[in-house]
mmCIF file of C-alpha atoms and ligand atoms in Angstrom:
data_model
loop_
_atom_site.group_PDB
_atom_site.id
_atom_site.type_symbol
_atom_site.label_atom_id
_atom_site.label_comp_id
_atom_site.label_asym_id
_atom_site.label_seq_id
_atom_site.Cartn_x
_atom_site.Cartn_y
_atom_site.Cartn_z
ATOM 1 C CA MET A 1 -32.998 -46.495 -3.397
ATOM 2 C CA SER A 2 -35.117 -43.803 -1.404
ATOM 3 C CA ILE A 3 -37.405 -44.204 1.931
ATOM 4 C CA SER A 4 -40.418 -42.474 1.882
ATOM 5 C CA PRO A 5 -41.163 -41.119 5.734
ATOM 6 C CA PRO A 6 -44.453 -42.625 6.759
ATOM 7 C CA PRO A 7 -47.401 -40.776 5.888
ATOM 8 C CA ASP A 8 -48.296 -37.507 7.889
ATOM 9 C CA HIS A 9 -51.563 -38.113 10.488
ATOM 10 C CA SER A 10 -50.962 -34.724 12.084
ATOM 11 C CA ASN A 11 -54.433 -33.781 12.385
ATOM 12 C CA ARG A 12 -54.842 -36.989 14.503
ATOM 13 C CA THR A 13 -55.504 -37.193 18.516
ATOM 14 C CA PHE A 14 -55.863 -40.621 19.732
ATOM 15 C CA ALA A 15 -55.813 -42.026 23.459
ATOM 16 C CA LEU A 16 -53.418 -44.318 24.218
ATOM 17 C CA ALA A 17 -53.321 -46.673 28.157
ATOM 18 C CA ILE A 18 -50.912 -48.268 29.472
ATOM 19 C CA THR A 19 -51.832 -50.806 32.386
ATOM 20 C CA GLY A 20 -49.966 -53.270 34.404
ATOM 21 C CA ALA A 21 -50.219 -56.277 31.751
ATOM 22 C CA SER A 22 -47.477 -57.954 30.357
ATOM 23 C CA GLY A 23 -45.632 -56.417 26.505
ATOM 24 C CA ALA A 24 -44.268 -52.876 27.388
ATOM 25 C CA ILE A 25 -42.682 -53.655 24.389
ATOM 26 C CA TYR A 26 -46.093 -53.484 22.462
ATOM 27 C CA ALA A 27 -47.261 -50.115 24.255
ATOM 28 C CA MET A 28 -43.481 -48.577 23.091
ATOM 29 C CA ARG A 29 -43.862 -49.794 20.114
ATOM 30 C CA THR A 30 -47.546 -48.287 19.371
ATOM 31 C CA MET A 31 -46.063 -45.287 20.591
ATOM 32 C CA ALA A 32 -43.254 -44.957 18.452
ATOM 33 C CA ALA A 33 -45.350 -45.953 15.047
ATOM 34 C CA LEU A 34 -48.115 -43.405 15.988
ATOM 35 C CA LEU A 35 -46.074 -40.701 16.592
ATOM 36 C CA GLU A 36 -44.083 -40.840 13.584
ATOM 37 C CA ARG A 37 -46.836 -40.619 11.528
ATOM 38 C CA LYS A 38 -47.229 -37.341 13.198
ATOM 39 C CA CYS A 39 -50.574 -38.148 15.313
ATOM 40 C CA HIS A 40 -51.342 -36.416 18.777
ATOM 41 C CA LEU A 41 -51.282 -38.913 21.410
ATOM 42 C CA GLU A 42 -53.325 -38.313 25.455
ATOM 43 C CA VAL A 43 -51.353 -40.561 27.620
ATOM 44 C CA VAL A 44 -52.209 -42.536 30.440
ATOM 45 C CA ILE A 45 -50.561 -45.003 32.338
ATOM 46 C CA SER A 46 -51.650 -46.941 35.524
ATOM 47 C CA ASP A 47 -49.711 -47.514 38.304
ATOM 48 C CA TYR A 48 -48.929 -50.807 37.386
ATOM 49 C CA GLY A 49 -48.396 -50.043 33.980
ATOM 50 C CA LYS A 50 -45.564 -47.977 35.213
ATOM 51 C CA ARG A 51 -43.808 -50.457 37.224
ATOM 52 C CA LEU A 52 -44.489 -52.923 34.119
ATOM 53 C CA LEU A 53 -42.256 -50.746 32.272
ATOM 54 C CA HIS A 54 -39.835 -50.718 34.663
ATOM 55 C CA ASP A 55 -39.775 -54.320 35.078
ATOM 56 C CA GLU A 56 -39.814 -55.079 31.643
ATOM 57 C CA LEU A 57 -38.086 -52.353 30.063
ATOM 58 C CA GLY A 58 -35.802 -50.756 32.693
ATOM 59 C CA ASP A 59 -35.261 -47.677 34.057
ATOM 60 C CA LYS A 60 -34.214 -45.945 30.841
ATOM 61 C CA ALA A 61 -37.813 -46.293 30.276
ATOM 62 C CA SER A 62 -39.372 -45.073 33.431
ATOM 63 C CA VAL A 63 -42.138 -42.855 32.714
ATOM 64 C CA ASN A 64 -40.364 -39.210 32.958
ATOM 65 C CA ARG A 65 -38.373 -39.972 30.039
ATOM 66 C CA LEU A 66 -40.230 -41.603 27.873
ATOM 67 C CA ARG A 67 -39.838 -38.796 24.663
ATOM 68 C CA GLU A 68 -36.016 -40.122 25.177
ATOM 69 C CA TYR A 69 -36.810 -44.199 25.455
ATOM 70 C CA LEU A 70 -38.624 -43.869 22.490
ATOM 71 C CA VAL A 71 -35.926 -41.883 20.561
ATOM 72 C CA GLU A 72 -33.097 -43.678 21.633
ATOM 73 C CA THR A 73 -34.835 -46.658 21.064
ATOM 74 C CA TYR A 74 -36.933 -46.326 17.656
ATOM 75 C CA GLY A 75 -34.515 -43.411 16.044
ATOM 76 C CA ASP A 76 -35.294 -39.715 15.474
ATOM 77 C CA ALA A 77 -39.036 -40.079 13.685
ATOM 78 C CA ALA A 78 -40.365 -41.349 17.032
ATOM 79 C CA SER A 79 -40.322 -37.036 17.862
ATOM 80 C CA ARG A 80 -42.119 -36.313 14.769
ATOM 81 C CA GLY A 81 -45.334 -36.461 16.651
ATOM 82 C CA THR A 82 -46.072 -35.093 20.301
ATOM 83 C CA PHE A 83 -48.260 -36.668 23.123
ATOM 84 C CA GLU A 84 -49.276 -35.781 26.792
ATOM 85 C CA VAL A 85 -49.090 -37.727 29.925
ATOM 86 C CA PHE A 86 -52.389 -37.748 32.075
ATOM 87 C CA SER A 87 -52.547 -38.418 35.841
ATOM 88 C CA ASN A 88 -54.700 -41.722 35.535
ATOM 89 C CA LYS A 89 -56.242 -40.160 38.754
ATOM 90 C CA ASP A 90 -57.084 -37.400 36.804
ATOM 91 C CA LEU A 91 -60.929 -37.796 35.751
ATOM 92 C CA GLY A 92 -61.375 -33.855 34.951
ATOM 93 C CA ALA A 93 -58.950 -34.499 31.704
ATOM 94 C CA THR A 94 -59.650 -34.049 28.103
ATOM 95 C CA ILE A 95 -59.959 -37.370 27.583
ATOM 96 C CA ALA A 96 -62.413 -38.503 30.450
ATOM 97 C CA SER A 97 -65.752 -36.036 28.715
ATOM 98 C CA GLY A 98 -66.998 -37.583 25.089
ATOM 99 C CA SER A 99 -67.017 -33.436 24.396
ATOM 100 C CA HIS A 100 -63.264 -33.396 23.603
ATOM 101 C CA ASP A 101 -61.924 -34.462 19.949
ATOM 102 C CA CYS A 102 -60.234 -37.451 20.377
ATOM 103 C CA GLU A 103 -60.920 -39.678 17.894
ATOM 104 C CA ALA A 104 -60.390 -43.468 19.139
ATOM 105 C CA MET A 105 -57.957 -45.030 21.729
ATOM 106 C CA VAL A 106 -56.215 -48.005 22.398
ATOM 107 C CA ILE A 107 -55.611 -50.123 25.663
ATOM 108 C CA VAL A 108 -52.091 -51.609 25.075
ATOM 109 C CA PRO A 109 -51.598 -54.080 27.150
ATOM 110 C CA CYS A 110 -54.385 -54.296 28.807
ATOM 111 C CA SER A 111 -54.534 -55.531 32.164
ATOM 112 C CA MET A 112 -57.557 -58.350 33.066
ATOM 113 C CA LYS A 113 -57.950 -55.341 36.168
ATOM 114 C CA THR A 114 -58.822 -53.285 33.329
ATOM 115 C CA LEU A 115 -60.501 -55.399 31.502
ATOM 116 C CA ALA A 116 -62.763 -55.688 33.914
ATOM 117 C CA GLY A 117 -63.323 -51.925 34.780
ATOM 118 C CA VAL A 118 -64.379 -50.826 31.588
ATOM 119 C CA ALA A 119 -66.698 -54.095 31.139
ATOM 120 C CA HIS A 120 -68.735 -52.792 33.376
ATOM 121 C CA GLY A 121 -68.384 -49.287 33.120
ATOM 122 C CA LEU A 122 -67.019 -48.533 36.504
ATOM 123 C CA SER A 123 -65.041 -45.202 35.548
ATOM 124 C CA ARG A 124 -63.074 -45.758 38.487
ATOM 125 C CA ASN A 125 -59.459 -44.078 36.913
ATOM 126 C CA LEU A 126 -59.145 -42.091 33.885
ATOM 127 C CA VAL A 127 -57.787 -45.330 32.040
ATOM 128 C CA GLU A 128 -61.410 -46.817 32.422
ATOM 129 C CA ARG A 129 -63.150 -43.419 32.446
ATOM 130 C CA ALA A 130 -61.900 -42.773 28.656
ATOM 131 C CA ALA A 131 -62.575 -46.204 27.526
ATOM 132 C CA ASP A 132 -66.199 -45.682 28.794
ATOM 133 C CA VAL A 133 -66.649 -42.298 26.960
ATOM 134 C CA MET A 134 -65.251 -44.581 23.919
ATOM 135 C CA LEU A 135 -68.094 -46.833 24.314
ATOM 136 C CA LYS A 136 -70.563 -44.471 24.675
ATOM 137 C CA GLU A 137 -69.807 -42.188 21.956
ATOM 138 C CA LYS A 138 -69.430 -44.904 19.723
ATOM 139 C CA ARG A 139 -65.863 -44.067 18.848
ATOM 140 C CA ARG A 140 -63.068 -46.872 18.131
ATOM 141 C CA LEU A 141 -61.798 -48.667 21.573
ATOM 142 C CA VAL A 142 -58.791 -51.488 21.096
ATOM 143 C CA ILE A 143 -57.960 -53.663 24.439
ATOM 144 C CA VAL A 144 -55.196 -55.371 23.772
ATOM 145 C CA PRO A 145 -55.342 -58.296 26.811
ATOM 146 C CA ARG A 146 -52.708 -60.036 27.955
ATOM 147 C CA GLU A 147 -53.434 -63.103 30.499
ATOM 148 C CA ALA A 148 -52.690 -66.885 29.860
ATOM 149 C CA PRO A 149 -55.022 -68.750 30.631
ATOM 150 C CA MET A 150 -57.961 -66.808 30.851
ATOM 151 C CA SER A 151 -60.897 -67.776 33.800
ATOM 152 C CA LEU A 152 -64.201 -67.732 32.815
ATOM 153 C CA PRO A 153 -65.460 -64.509 34.680
ATOM 154 C CA GLN A 154 -62.360 -62.468 32.101
ATOM 155 C CA LEU A 155 -63.252 -64.117 28.933
ATOM 156 C CA LYS A 156 -66.836 -63.065 29.971
ATOM 157 C CA ASN A 157 -65.540 -58.879 30.488
ATOM 158 C CA MET A 158 -64.003 -59.614 26.682
ATOM 159 C CA VAL A 159 -67.216 -60.863 25.681
ATOM 160 C CA LEU A 160 -69.243 -57.974 27.476
ATOM 161 C CA CYS A 161 -66.451 -55.156 25.844
ATOM 162 C CA ALA A 162 -66.720 -56.341 22.315
ATOM 163 C CA GLU A 163 -70.636 -56.262 22.806
ATOM 164 C CA ALA A 164 -70.418 -52.991 23.513
ATOM 165 C CA GLY A 165 -68.977 -51.626 20.423
ATOM 166 C CA ALA A 166 -65.222 -52.528 21.454
ATOM 167 C CA MET A 167 -62.345 -54.353 19.284
ATOM 168 C CA ILE A 168 -60.532 -57.243 21.511
ATOM 169 C CA LEU A 169 -56.941 -57.381 20.072
ATOM 170 C CA PRO A 170 -55.448 -59.905 22.104
ATOM 171 C CA ALA A 171 -51.195 -59.415 22.477
ATOM 172 C CA MET A 172 -50.876 -62.413 20.259
ATOM 173 C CA PRO A 173 -48.347 -61.963 18.138
ATOM 174 C CA ALA A 174 -48.694 -64.460 14.282
ATOM 175 C CA PHE A 175 -45.642 -66.191 13.321
ATOM 176 C CA TYR A 176 -46.409 -66.438 9.667
ATOM 177 C CA GLN A 177 -44.374 -63.012 8.635
ATOM 178 C CA GLN A 178 -40.959 -65.119 10.186
ATOM 179 C CA PRO A 179 -40.199 -62.857 12.661
ATOM 180 C CA LYS A 180 -36.342 -63.181 13.530
ATOM 181 C CA THR A 181 -36.361 -60.883 16.727
ATOM 182 C CA LEU A 182 -38.427 -59.453 19.632
ATOM 183 C CA ASP A 183 -38.714 -56.123 17.779
ATOM 184 C CA ASP A 184 -40.008 -58.447 14.551
ATOM 185 C CA LEU A 185 -42.994 -59.540 17.045
ATOM 186 C CA ALA A 186 -43.944 -55.803 18.457
ATOM 187 C CA ASP A 187 -43.932 -54.533 14.660
ATOM 188 C CA PHE A 188 -46.432 -56.987 14.149
ATOM 189 C CA MET A 189 -48.697 -55.815 17.387
ATOM 190 C CA ALA A 190 -48.007 -52.355 16.962
ATOM 191 C CA GLY A 191 -49.069 -53.179 12.980
ATOM 192 C CA LYS A 192 -52.285 -54.099 14.168
ATOM 193 C CA ILE A 193 -52.840 -51.735 16.694
ATOM 194 C CA LEU A 194 -52.066 -48.824 13.706
ATOM 195 C CA ALA A 195 -54.517 -50.764 11.306
ATOM 196 C CA ALA A 196 -57.943 -50.798 14.393
ATOM 197 C CA LEU A 197 -57.256 -47.309 14.326
ATOM 198 C CA GLY A 198 -57.653 -46.588 10.472
ATOM 199 C CA ILE A 199 -53.996 -46.105 10.079
ATOM 200 C CA SER A 200 -52.555 -47.916 6.795
ATOM 201 C CA HIS A 201 -48.795 -49.212 7.550
ATOM 202 C CA ASP A 202 -46.123 -51.460 6.548
ATOM 203 C CA LEU A 203 -44.627 -52.682 10.508
ATOM 204 C CA TYR A 204 -45.621 -56.665 8.655
ATOM 205 C CA PRO A 205 -44.770 -57.480 5.532
ATOM 206 C CA LYS A 206 -48.997 -58.191 4.062
ATOM 207 C CA TRP A 207 -50.384 -62.358 3.606
ATOM 208 C CA ASN A 208 -49.807 -62.459 -0.192
ATOM 209 C CA GLY A 209 -51.214 -65.953 -0.063
HETATM 210 C C1 FMN B 1 -44.431 -57.705 35.987
HETATM 211 C C2 FMN B 1 -45.911 -57.765 35.950
HETATM 212 C C3 FMN B 1 -46.596 -58.480 34.479
HETATM 213 C C4 FMN B 1 -47.781 -58.945 34.970
HETATM 214 N N1 FMN B 1 -48.573 -59.123 33.877
HETATM 215 C C5 FMN B 1 -50.006 -59.447 34.186
HETATM 216 C C6 FMN B 1 -50.424 -59.927 32.985
HETATM 217 O O1 FMN B 1 -50.252 -60.264 31.906
HETATM 218 N N2 FMN B 1 -51.971 -59.609 32.619
HETATM 219 C C7 FMN B 1 -52.228 -59.310 33.689
HETATM 220 O O2 FMN B 1 -54.039 -59.307 33.784
HETATM 221 N N3 FMN B 1 -52.136 -58.903 34.838
HETATM 222 C C8 FMN B 1 -51.141 -58.619 35.202
HETATM 223 N N4 FMN B 1 -50.096 -57.961 36.032
HETATM 224 C C9 FMN B 1 -51.086 -57.827 36.927
HETATM 225 C C10 FMN B 1 -51.873 -56.438 36.907
HETATM 226 O O3 FMN B 1 -50.723 -55.439 36.938
HETATM 227 C C11 FMN B 1 -52.102 -56.100 38.615
HETATM 228 O O4 FMN B 1 -54.101 -56.754 38.463
HETATM 229 C C12 FMN B 1 -52.850 -55.024 38.776
HETATM 230 O O5 FMN B 1 -53.503 -54.659 39.683
HETATM 231 C C13 FMN B 1 -53.588 -54.017 37.601
HETATM 232 O O6 FMN B 1 -53.766 -52.944 37.714
HETATM 233 P P1 FMN B 1 -54.274 -51.653 36.469
HETATM 234 O O7 FMN B 1 -55.004 -52.352 35.274
HETATM 235 O O8 FMN B 1 -54.476 -50.534 37.168
HETATM 236 O O9 FMN B 1 -52.211 -51.610 35.836
HETATM 237 C C14 FMN B 1 -49.095 -58.325 36.332
HETATM 238 C C15 FMN B 1 -48.740 -57.771 37.462
HETATM 239 C C16 FMN B 1 -46.832 -57.349 36.856
HETATM 240 C C17 FMN B 1 -45.754 -56.565 38.626
#
């Protein structure tokens, strides 16, 4: 039996932001899945996003060895695509401008703080500015929030983002696909994100009724 490689999406550029909400594994699996499909990623990681990578995945997932971590964890296919990491302080980075050709953005995971900043158009840092650009340009913005329980302001901020055109895709893996491992749960979330970005995938079995 031959296993065909994931489809090639090499002409596609996405912004991917990692902020300080629990679920670093979702960010890593999403990055790997997009890179396997030869996408180009423009990555920005908040300070608490960096802390989260360390706290949840350990030293091996530090920002200066992300490529190595992705290949060690998900295999050589994770080096098929390219990515660039921008400082969250760099409001002059490509993704801070609507004239830059970046088709969509995902914030995974998205903290309640960043959610609030996006909901209110604050643009205090590159994550918030790039998200604001997606909204003003009417491009796809996928927000993967995580908190439990949620306050009324947090719920209202999700509504504000949804009203502005963002897709709210909660970090809420399902169990109908009978996951056996944490990787199965991460595959599910990454698959949902890829689908939201318009990329077909087989990261989890489709429901057949
Ligand atoms: C290990 C860890 C886990 C956290 N988990 C969450 C979370 O699930 N959701 C959330 O909204 N904030 C969480 N926080 C708090 C945020 O990181 C904090 O509010 C931070 O200021 C967010 O900043 P950022 O959006 O710029 O990353 C967590 C913090 C740490 C250190």
